[in-house]
Short mmCIF file of C-alpha atoms and ligand atoms in Angstrom, two decimals:
data_model
loop_
_atom_site.label_atom_id
_atom_site.label_comp_id
_atom_site.label_asym_id
_atom_site.label_seq_id
_atom_site.Cartn_x
_atom_site.Cartn_y
_atom_site.Cartn_z
CA MET A 23 -43.11 99.28 -173.42
CA ASP A 24 -45.92 99.04 -175.93
CA VAL A 25 -48.96 96.84 -175.23
CA ALA A 26 -50.79 95.12 -178.02
CA THR A 27 -53.32 97.00 -180.17
CA ARG A 28 -56.19 94.73 -178.94
CA ILE A 29 -55.55 95.97 -175.43
CA LYS A 30 -54.97 99.60 -176.43
CA ASP A 31 -58.23 99.59 -178.33
CA LEU A 32 -60.33 98.49 -175.32
CA PRO A 33 -62.80 101.19 -174.38
CA PRO A 34 -61.90 103.26 -171.25
CA TYR A 35 -63.21 101.98 -167.94
CA LEU A 36 -66.24 104.12 -167.50
CA PHE A 37 -66.66 103.65 -163.80
CA ALA A 38 -63.19 105.06 -163.09
CA GLN A 39 -64.51 108.60 -162.83
CA ILE A 40 -67.10 107.71 -160.21
CA GLU A 41 -64.59 105.56 -158.27
CA GLN A 42 -62.25 108.55 -158.03
CA LYS A 43 -65.12 110.75 -156.73
CA VAL A 44 -65.93 108.05 -154.15
CA ALA A 45 -62.29 107.99 -153.01
CA GLU A 46 -62.28 111.77 -152.72
CA ALA A 47 -65.52 111.82 -150.74
CA LYS A 48 -64.14 109.18 -148.34
CA LYS A 49 -61.00 111.30 -147.87
CA ARG A 50 -63.20 114.25 -146.88
CA GLY A 51 -64.68 112.05 -144.15
CA VAL A 52 -68.06 111.44 -145.88
CA GLU A 53 -69.71 108.18 -144.88
CA VAL A 54 -70.24 106.64 -148.30
CA LEU A 55 -73.18 104.32 -148.85
CA ASP A 56 -72.39 102.15 -151.86
CA LEU A 57 -75.44 101.04 -153.90
CA GLY A 58 -73.29 100.68 -157.00
CA ILE A 59 -71.93 97.20 -157.07
CA GLY A 60 -73.91 94.02 -157.98
CA ASP A 61 -72.17 91.62 -155.54
CA PRO A 62 -74.34 89.95 -152.89
CA ASP A 63 -73.57 91.13 -149.32
CA LEU A 64 -75.09 87.90 -147.92
CA PRO A 65 -72.64 85.04 -147.23
CA THR A 66 -72.47 81.78 -149.08
CA PRO A 67 -74.79 79.29 -147.34
CA GLN A 68 -73.05 77.21 -144.69
CA PHE A 69 -73.93 73.85 -146.20
CA ILE A 70 -72.06 74.86 -149.38
CA ILE A 71 -69.00 75.91 -147.44
CA ASP A 72 -69.10 72.67 -145.41
CA ARG A 73 -69.10 70.61 -148.58
CA LEU A 74 -66.12 72.53 -149.93
CA CYS A 75 -64.20 71.88 -146.69
CA GLN A 76 -64.94 68.17 -146.85
CA GLU A 77 -63.96 67.87 -150.51
CA ALA A 78 -60.81 69.92 -150.00
CA GLN A 79 -59.63 67.12 -147.65
CA ARG A 80 -59.84 64.47 -150.40
CA ALA A 81 -56.57 63.97 -152.21
CA GLU A 82 -58.33 62.89 -155.43
CA ASN A 83 -59.62 66.43 -155.73
CA HIS A 84 -56.17 67.90 -155.63
CA ARG A 85 -55.28 66.91 -159.18
CA TYR A 86 -56.06 68.65 -162.45
CA PRO A 87 -59.76 68.81 -163.01
CA SER A 88 -61.36 67.89 -166.33
CA TYR A 89 -61.57 70.88 -168.65
CA ARG A 90 -65.22 70.15 -169.45
CA GLY A 91 -66.03 69.91 -165.80
CA LEU A 92 -66.63 67.21 -163.16
CA ALA A 93 -69.18 64.65 -164.43
CA ALA A 94 -71.11 64.92 -161.17
CA PHE A 95 -71.37 68.69 -161.54
CA ARG A 96 -72.56 68.41 -165.16
CA GLU A 97 -75.17 65.85 -164.06
CA ALA A 98 -76.33 68.13 -161.26
CA VAL A 99 -76.71 70.93 -163.85
CA ALA A 100 -78.82 68.65 -166.12
CA GLN A 101 -80.96 67.60 -163.16
CA TRP A 102 -81.49 71.19 -162.08
CA TYR A 103 -82.44 72.22 -165.64
CA HIS A 104 -84.98 69.50 -165.72
CA SER A 105 -86.53 70.37 -162.39
CA ARG A 106 -86.39 74.11 -162.93
CA PHE A 107 -87.26 74.54 -166.60
CA GLY A 108 -88.50 71.11 -167.70
CA VAL A 109 -85.62 71.01 -170.24
CA GLU A 110 -83.66 67.84 -170.98
CA LEU A 111 -79.92 68.13 -171.33
CA ASP A 112 -77.31 65.52 -172.11
CA SER A 113 -74.70 66.15 -169.39
CA GLU A 114 -72.00 64.59 -171.56
CA ARG A 115 -72.39 66.74 -174.63
CA GLU A 116 -74.50 69.73 -173.71
CA VAL A 117 -73.02 71.02 -170.50
CA VAL A 118 -69.63 72.59 -169.75
CA SER A 119 -68.39 73.97 -166.37
CA LEU A 120 -67.01 77.51 -166.42
CA ILE A 121 -64.68 79.46 -164.14
CA GLY A 122 -67.57 81.87 -163.58
CA SER A 123 -69.90 82.61 -166.47
CA LYS A 124 -67.81 85.67 -167.36
CA GLU A 125 -65.01 83.39 -168.44
CA GLY A 126 -67.29 81.52 -170.84
CA ILE A 127 -68.90 84.67 -172.19
CA ALA A 128 -65.49 86.17 -172.90
CA HIS A 129 -64.23 83.01 -174.65
CA LEU A 130 -67.32 82.25 -176.67
CA PRO A 131 -66.49 84.67 -179.55
CA TRP A 132 -63.16 82.83 -179.96
CA CYS A 133 -65.17 79.77 -180.85
CA LEU A 134 -67.52 81.37 -183.35
CA VAL A 135 -66.19 84.68 -184.72
CA ASN A 136 -63.80 85.23 -187.62
CA PRO A 137 -62.16 88.63 -188.04
CA GLY A 138 -64.79 91.18 -189.11
CA ASP A 139 -67.88 89.05 -188.25
CA ILE A 140 -70.60 90.98 -186.54
CA VAL A 141 -71.42 90.27 -182.91
CA LEU A 142 -74.63 91.99 -181.60
CA ALA A 143 -74.60 92.89 -177.94
CA SER A 144 -77.46 94.49 -176.09
CA ASP A 145 -76.80 98.09 -174.97
CA PRO A 146 -77.08 99.03 -172.13
CA GLY A 147 -75.52 95.71 -171.18
CA TYR A 148 -72.96 93.65 -169.37
CA PRO A 149 -69.68 94.99 -170.88
CA VAL A 150 -68.02 91.64 -171.43
CA TYR A 151 -70.22 90.80 -174.51
CA LYS A 152 -68.71 93.59 -176.51
CA ILE A 153 -65.23 93.26 -175.14
CA GLY A 154 -65.11 89.53 -175.68
CA ALA A 155 -66.08 90.12 -179.30
CA MET A 156 -63.47 92.76 -179.74
CA LEU A 157 -60.66 90.59 -178.29
CA ALA A 158 -61.61 87.86 -180.75
CA GLY A 159 -61.24 90.27 -183.63
CA GLY A 160 -65.03 90.48 -184.20
CA ASN A 161 -67.04 93.60 -185.07
CA PRO A 162 -69.41 94.34 -182.18
CA LEU A 163 -72.56 96.27 -182.93
CA GLU A 164 -75.02 97.64 -180.35
CA LEU A 165 -78.42 96.16 -180.09
CA PRO A 166 -80.20 99.13 -178.47
CA LEU A 167 -82.64 98.55 -175.61
CA TYR A 168 -85.21 101.34 -175.27
CA PRO A 169 -87.65 101.93 -172.38
CA GLN A 170 -90.56 102.30 -174.85
CA ASN A 171 -89.94 98.73 -175.95
CA ASN A 172 -89.61 97.44 -172.32
CA PHE A 173 -85.89 97.13 -172.89
CA LEU A 174 -86.31 94.32 -175.44
CA PRO A 175 -84.34 94.71 -178.70
CA ASP A 176 -86.23 95.47 -181.90
CA PHE A 177 -84.59 93.04 -184.43
CA SER A 178 -86.24 94.82 -187.37
CA ILE A 179 -83.86 97.79 -187.12
CA PHE A 180 -81.04 95.95 -188.96
CA PRO A 181 -81.07 95.31 -192.69
CA ASP A 182 -80.51 91.88 -194.26
CA SER A 183 -76.89 92.76 -194.92
CA VAL A 184 -76.14 93.05 -191.19
CA TRP A 185 -77.89 89.79 -190.31
CA LYS A 186 -75.94 87.96 -193.06
CA LYS A 187 -72.61 88.97 -191.38
CA THR A 188 -73.83 88.27 -187.89
CA ARG A 189 -72.33 85.21 -186.16
CA LEU A 190 -73.37 85.76 -182.59
CA VAL A 191 -76.04 87.62 -180.67
CA PHE A 192 -75.89 88.19 -176.87
CA LEU A 193 -79.19 88.44 -175.04
CA ASN A 194 -79.67 88.68 -171.26
CA TYR A 195 -83.12 88.29 -169.53
CA PRO A 196 -83.68 88.97 -166.67
CA ASN A 197 -81.51 91.88 -167.69
CA ASN A 198 -78.62 93.61 -166.06
CA PRO A 199 -78.81 96.63 -165.77
CA THR A 200 -82.38 97.35 -166.77
CA SER A 201 -84.08 94.51 -164.73
CA ALA A 202 -86.30 93.86 -167.77
CA VAL A 203 -87.69 90.34 -168.38
CA ALA A 204 -88.55 88.47 -171.62
CA THR A 205 -91.34 86.19 -172.61
CA LEU A 206 -91.11 82.87 -174.50
CA ASP A 207 -92.68 84.70 -177.47
CA PHE A 208 -89.68 87.01 -177.53
CA PHE A 209 -87.24 84.04 -177.46
CA ARG A 210 -89.24 82.34 -180.22
CA GLU A 211 -88.74 85.30 -182.45
CA ALA A 212 -84.99 85.35 -181.73
CA VAL A 213 -84.70 81.58 -182.39
CA GLU A 214 -86.51 81.91 -185.71
CA LEU A 215 -84.20 84.72 -186.79
CA ALA A 216 -81.17 82.66 -185.75
CA HIS A 217 -82.37 79.71 -187.86
CA ARG A 218 -83.00 82.00 -190.86
CA TYR A 219 -79.57 83.68 -190.73
CA GLN A 220 -77.50 80.92 -189.16
CA PHE A 221 -76.11 82.79 -186.11
CA VAL A 222 -75.72 81.66 -182.53
CA ILE A 223 -77.68 83.12 -179.65
CA ALA A 224 -75.84 83.34 -176.42
CA HIS A 225 -78.44 83.81 -173.65
CA ASP A 226 -77.02 85.03 -170.34
CA LEU A 227 -79.32 83.71 -167.63
CA ALA A 228 -77.27 84.75 -164.58
CA TYR A 229 -80.48 86.13 -162.92
CA SER A 230 -82.75 83.24 -163.55
CA GLU A 231 -83.41 82.73 -159.81
CA ILE A 232 -83.53 86.32 -158.59
CA SER A 233 -87.22 87.02 -159.25
CA PHE A 234 -90.20 88.26 -157.28
CA ASP A 235 -93.95 87.93 -156.83
CA GLY A 236 -94.25 84.36 -158.11
CA TYR A 237 -92.57 85.13 -161.47
CA HIS A 238 -90.15 82.46 -162.76
CA PRO A 239 -87.91 83.56 -165.69
CA PRO A 240 -87.85 81.05 -168.57
CA SER A 241 -84.93 79.38 -170.32
CA ILE A 242 -84.56 79.89 -174.07
CA PHE A 243 -84.62 76.05 -174.36
CA GLN A 244 -88.32 76.02 -173.55
CA VAL A 245 -88.64 77.19 -177.17
CA GLU A 246 -88.63 74.47 -179.83
CA GLY A 247 -85.57 74.35 -182.05
CA ALA A 248 -83.53 76.52 -179.68
CA LYS A 249 -80.85 73.85 -179.11
CA GLU A 250 -79.92 74.03 -182.77
CA VAL A 251 -78.93 77.71 -182.45
CA ALA A 252 -78.41 78.63 -178.81
CA VAL A 253 -76.32 78.32 -175.68
CA GLU A 254 -77.25 79.60 -172.28
CA PHE A 255 -74.87 80.90 -169.61
CA HIS A 256 -75.47 80.46 -165.86
CA SER A 257 -73.64 81.59 -162.83
CA LEU A 258 -73.68 80.32 -159.28
CA SER A 259 -72.49 83.74 -158.22
CA LYS A 260 -75.72 85.62 -157.93
CA THR A 261 -78.11 82.78 -156.82
CA PHE A 262 -75.85 81.34 -154.11
CA ASN A 263 -73.84 84.38 -153.04
CA MET A 264 -70.71 82.83 -154.59
CA THR A 265 -69.19 85.61 -156.67
CA GLY A 266 -65.71 84.97 -155.26
CA TRP A 267 -65.76 81.24 -155.88
CA ARG A 268 -65.73 81.44 -159.66
CA ILE A 269 -68.12 78.80 -160.82
CA GLY A 270 -70.72 78.85 -163.59
CA PHE A 271 -71.71 76.79 -166.59
CA ALA A 272 -72.93 76.86 -170.17
CA VAL A 273 -75.45 74.56 -171.74
CA GLY A 274 -77.08 73.98 -175.14
CA ASN A 275 -75.91 73.39 -178.66
CA ASP A 276 -73.42 70.52 -178.56
CA LYS A 277 -71.13 71.95 -181.24
CA VAL A 278 -70.81 75.22 -179.49
CA ILE A 279 -70.34 73.55 -176.09
CA GLU A 280 -67.59 71.30 -177.63
CA ALA A 281 -65.85 74.36 -179.10
CA LEU A 282 -65.99 76.12 -175.74
CA GLY A 283 -64.46 73.03 -174.18
CA ARG A 284 -61.73 73.05 -176.81
CA VAL A 285 -60.79 76.61 -176.09
CA LYS A 286 -60.70 75.80 -172.36
CA THR A 287 -58.53 72.73 -172.76
CA ASN A 288 -55.97 74.98 -174.45
CA ILE A 289 -56.14 77.86 -172.01
CA ASP A 290 -57.28 76.86 -168.55
CA SER A 291 -57.73 73.52 -166.93
CA GLY A 292 -61.12 73.85 -165.36
CA ILE A 293 -62.35 74.58 -161.85
CA PHE A 294 -60.94 73.05 -158.65
CA ASN A 295 -63.00 69.85 -158.18
CA ALA A 296 -63.78 70.61 -154.54
CA ILE A 297 -65.52 73.82 -155.68
CA GLN A 298 -67.50 71.77 -158.29
CA TRP A 299 -68.63 69.35 -155.53
CA ALA A 300 -69.78 72.40 -153.51
CA GLY A 301 -71.63 73.45 -156.71
CA VAL A 302 -73.37 70.05 -156.78
CA GLU A 303 -74.52 70.66 -153.26
CA ALA A 304 -75.73 74.16 -154.09
CA LEU A 305 -77.72 73.13 -157.15
CA SER A 306 -79.40 70.19 -155.41
CA ARG A 307 -80.60 72.44 -152.57
CA TYR A 308 -81.30 75.66 -154.53
CA GLN A 309 -84.87 76.09 -153.24
CA GLU A 310 -83.65 76.33 -149.64
CA VAL A 311 -81.38 79.19 -150.63
CA LEU A 312 -84.08 80.99 -152.53
CA ASP A 313 -86.45 80.75 -149.59
CA TRP A 314 -83.81 82.61 -147.62
CA ILE A 315 -82.64 85.28 -150.06
CA LEU A 316 -85.76 86.24 -152.06
CA PRO A 317 -87.69 87.70 -149.13
CA ILE A 318 -84.65 89.83 -148.31
CA TYR A 319 -84.35 91.20 -151.86
CA THR A 320 -88.12 91.70 -152.01
CA ARG A 321 -88.06 93.80 -148.82
CA ARG A 322 -85.13 95.86 -150.10
CA ARG A 323 -86.73 96.33 -153.54
CA ASN A 324 -89.96 97.55 -151.93
CA LEU A 325 -88.12 99.97 -149.69
CA LEU A 326 -86.19 101.62 -152.50
CA VAL A 327 -88.99 101.65 -155.09
CA GLU A 328 -91.24 103.34 -152.51
CA THR A 329 -88.57 105.85 -151.61
CA PHE A 330 -87.95 106.89 -155.23
CA ARG A 331 -91.65 106.97 -156.05
CA SER A 332 -92.39 109.22 -153.08
CA LEU A 333 -89.90 111.65 -154.66
CA GLY A 334 -91.74 111.56 -157.98
CA PHE A 335 -89.44 109.14 -159.85
CA ASP A 336 -91.42 107.08 -162.40
CA ILE A 337 -90.46 103.47 -161.67
CA ASP A 338 -92.13 100.07 -161.52
CA TYR A 339 -91.42 97.20 -159.09
CA PRO A 340 -88.94 95.04 -161.06
CA GLN A 341 -89.98 91.42 -161.54
CA ALA A 342 -86.46 90.14 -161.42
CA THR A 343 -82.73 90.87 -160.74
CA PHE A 344 -81.45 92.81 -157.72
CA TYR A 345 -81.22 96.10 -159.69
CA LEU A 346 -83.40 99.18 -160.08
CA TRP A 347 -82.95 101.02 -163.33
CA ILE A 348 -84.16 104.55 -162.82
CA PRO A 349 -84.40 107.57 -165.18
CA THR A 350 -82.35 110.52 -163.96
CA PRO A 351 -84.54 113.51 -162.96
CA GLN A 352 -84.96 116.41 -165.38
CA GLU A 353 -83.13 114.43 -168.06
CA ARG A 354 -79.80 115.04 -166.45
CA GLY A 355 -76.71 113.19 -167.69
CA SER A 356 -76.20 109.94 -165.72
CA MET A 357 -72.64 110.83 -164.67
CA GLU A 358 -73.71 114.30 -163.61
CA PHE A 359 -76.59 112.89 -161.56
CA ALA A 360 -74.44 110.20 -159.92
CA SER A 361 -71.86 112.88 -158.94
CA TYR A 362 -74.62 115.17 -157.58
CA LEU A 363 -76.09 112.40 -155.51
CA LEU A 364 -72.72 111.41 -154.09
CA ASP A 365 -71.86 115.06 -153.20
CA LYS A 366 -75.19 115.71 -151.52
CA THR A 367 -75.86 112.38 -149.78
CA GLY A 368 -72.72 110.16 -149.94
CA VAL A 369 -74.89 107.59 -151.80
CA VAL A 370 -73.12 105.86 -154.68
CA VAL A 371 -75.20 104.76 -157.70
CA THR A 372 -73.94 103.45 -161.08
CA PRO A 373 -74.33 105.91 -163.98
CA GLY A 374 -76.12 104.29 -166.92
CA GLN A 375 -73.61 105.35 -169.52
CA GLY A 376 -71.20 102.84 -167.95
CA PHE A 377 -73.29 100.10 -169.56
CA GLY A 378 -73.18 101.64 -173.06
CA LYS A 379 -74.46 104.75 -174.80
CA TYR A 380 -78.07 103.71 -174.67
CA GLY A 381 -77.78 103.59 -170.89
CA GLU A 382 -77.44 107.39 -170.78
CA GLY A 383 -80.31 109.08 -168.91
CA PHE A 384 -80.56 106.24 -166.31
CA PHE A 385 -78.80 105.14 -163.18
CA ARG A 386 -78.66 101.69 -161.54
CA ILE A 387 -79.11 100.84 -157.91
CA SER A 388 -78.10 97.45 -156.59
CA LEU A 389 -79.94 95.78 -153.70
CA THR A 390 -76.87 93.79 -152.62
CA THR A 391 -76.25 95.98 -149.54
CA PRO A 392 -77.20 95.30 -145.95
CA ASP A 393 -80.70 96.55 -144.97
CA GLU A 394 -79.27 99.17 -142.54
CA VAL A 395 -77.22 100.71 -145.30
CA LEU A 396 -80.16 100.74 -147.76
CA GLN A 397 -82.38 102.24 -145.05
CA LYS A 398 -79.91 105.01 -144.33
CA ALA A 399 -79.47 105.71 -148.04
CA ALA A 400 -83.23 105.89 -148.51
CA GLU A 401 -83.52 108.37 -145.65
CA ARG A 402 -80.77 110.65 -147.05
CA ILE A 403 -82.35 110.54 -150.53
CA ARG A 404 -85.77 111.39 -149.05
CA LYS A 405 -84.30 114.36 -147.21
CA LEU A 406 -82.62 115.60 -150.36
CA GLY A 407 -85.93 115.50 -152.23
CA GLY A 408 -87.94 117.14 -149.39
C1 PLP B 13 -72.65 88.97 -162.63
C2 PLP B 13 -72.94 88.72 -164.02
C3 PLP B 13 -72.26 87.70 -164.73
C4 PLP B 13 -70.94 87.08 -164.27
O1 PLP B 13 -71.05 86.18 -163.32
P1 PLP B 13 -69.86 85.23 -162.92
O2 PLP B 13 -70.38 83.89 -163.00
O3 PLP B 13 -69.53 85.68 -161.54
O4 PLP B 13 -68.76 85.46 -163.90
C5 PLP B 13 -72.65 87.44 -166.01
N1 PLP B 13 -73.64 88.11 -166.62
C6 PLP B 13 -74.29 89.08 -165.98
C7 PLP B 13 -75.40 89.82 -166.69
C8 PLP B 13 -73.95 89.41 -164.68
O5 PLP B 13 -74.57 90.46 -164.11
#
């Protein structure tokens, strides 16, 4: 049986090779320490689980939810935005619930892109930007992120002709995988460009709360005029250790939010209301959760940065995200280095090329692993270097 061209044309899954090597190592009896996956090891806070349990008992929550999201959840989002960023949102027109932000990111191109329209996606980057554009028949182009530019894109590399065909630009700061952050000046430049060429900016703010040393990542809506051209995606996954729950949201330009809602009403029927009520609980008590998780990630970050520095790796302490993005030693290929590290130590890291061709020459480490595992990994890596 033949599958459709749009599926055949999807790029190969670049982590398959490393997954196979991990499986082989496990078979040989190696104790594998996985620092590859960005999925919090910490549990969802108990008060969020309790709220889900209560709400699951209520019959009114058992019916189809609203495709735009529970009004109380959208209001909680607007309140959180106000307290966190000082940004005003109309919860009726400028907020939509998502079944995880990945769902919204993948559906957004369907709302905005006609066949052949250009979609710019940062590279290295979260693979869904490019794949969502491809599935919608768009023409994805890479927006390269270079270390010499602090992993911020240089918009001047594209000629006028590219910008004129561009409908959508995906940005993501704090950034996965590079852990780079952006200033409001950067967002100002992006918003000006979007006004000039009439494209939409989709800013993925999944890591807005995972930040260190008193740094608080901004929202693009702190820039004047951003609501006319931008939407912002958020996830409860990373902030609240809720990756399996599938709840996120998008906010911003009302026409784009309306279009996303229209796609959703035709495809899915929203998130289980009991989960959205748990989301209300989470957003209203977010500071408590941060007071618990951020010291843990800070400690883990420090341990790993110190370990790699002691071995001569040139890395800074990231200001945000739970990732370290590290140049491979002696300019080795990222896949080759990841395989070497796995063979010698049993430690799994993610090769940079899995995030796009401009990720080559780097590897990513995730801090979403219990302290004991990170400690053991750090010791084995130290021994290898010494
Ligand atoms: C994890 C992640 C997401 C997806 O989050 P969900 O809400 O779980 O779908 C989106 N963007 C980036 C950059 C991520 O790392």
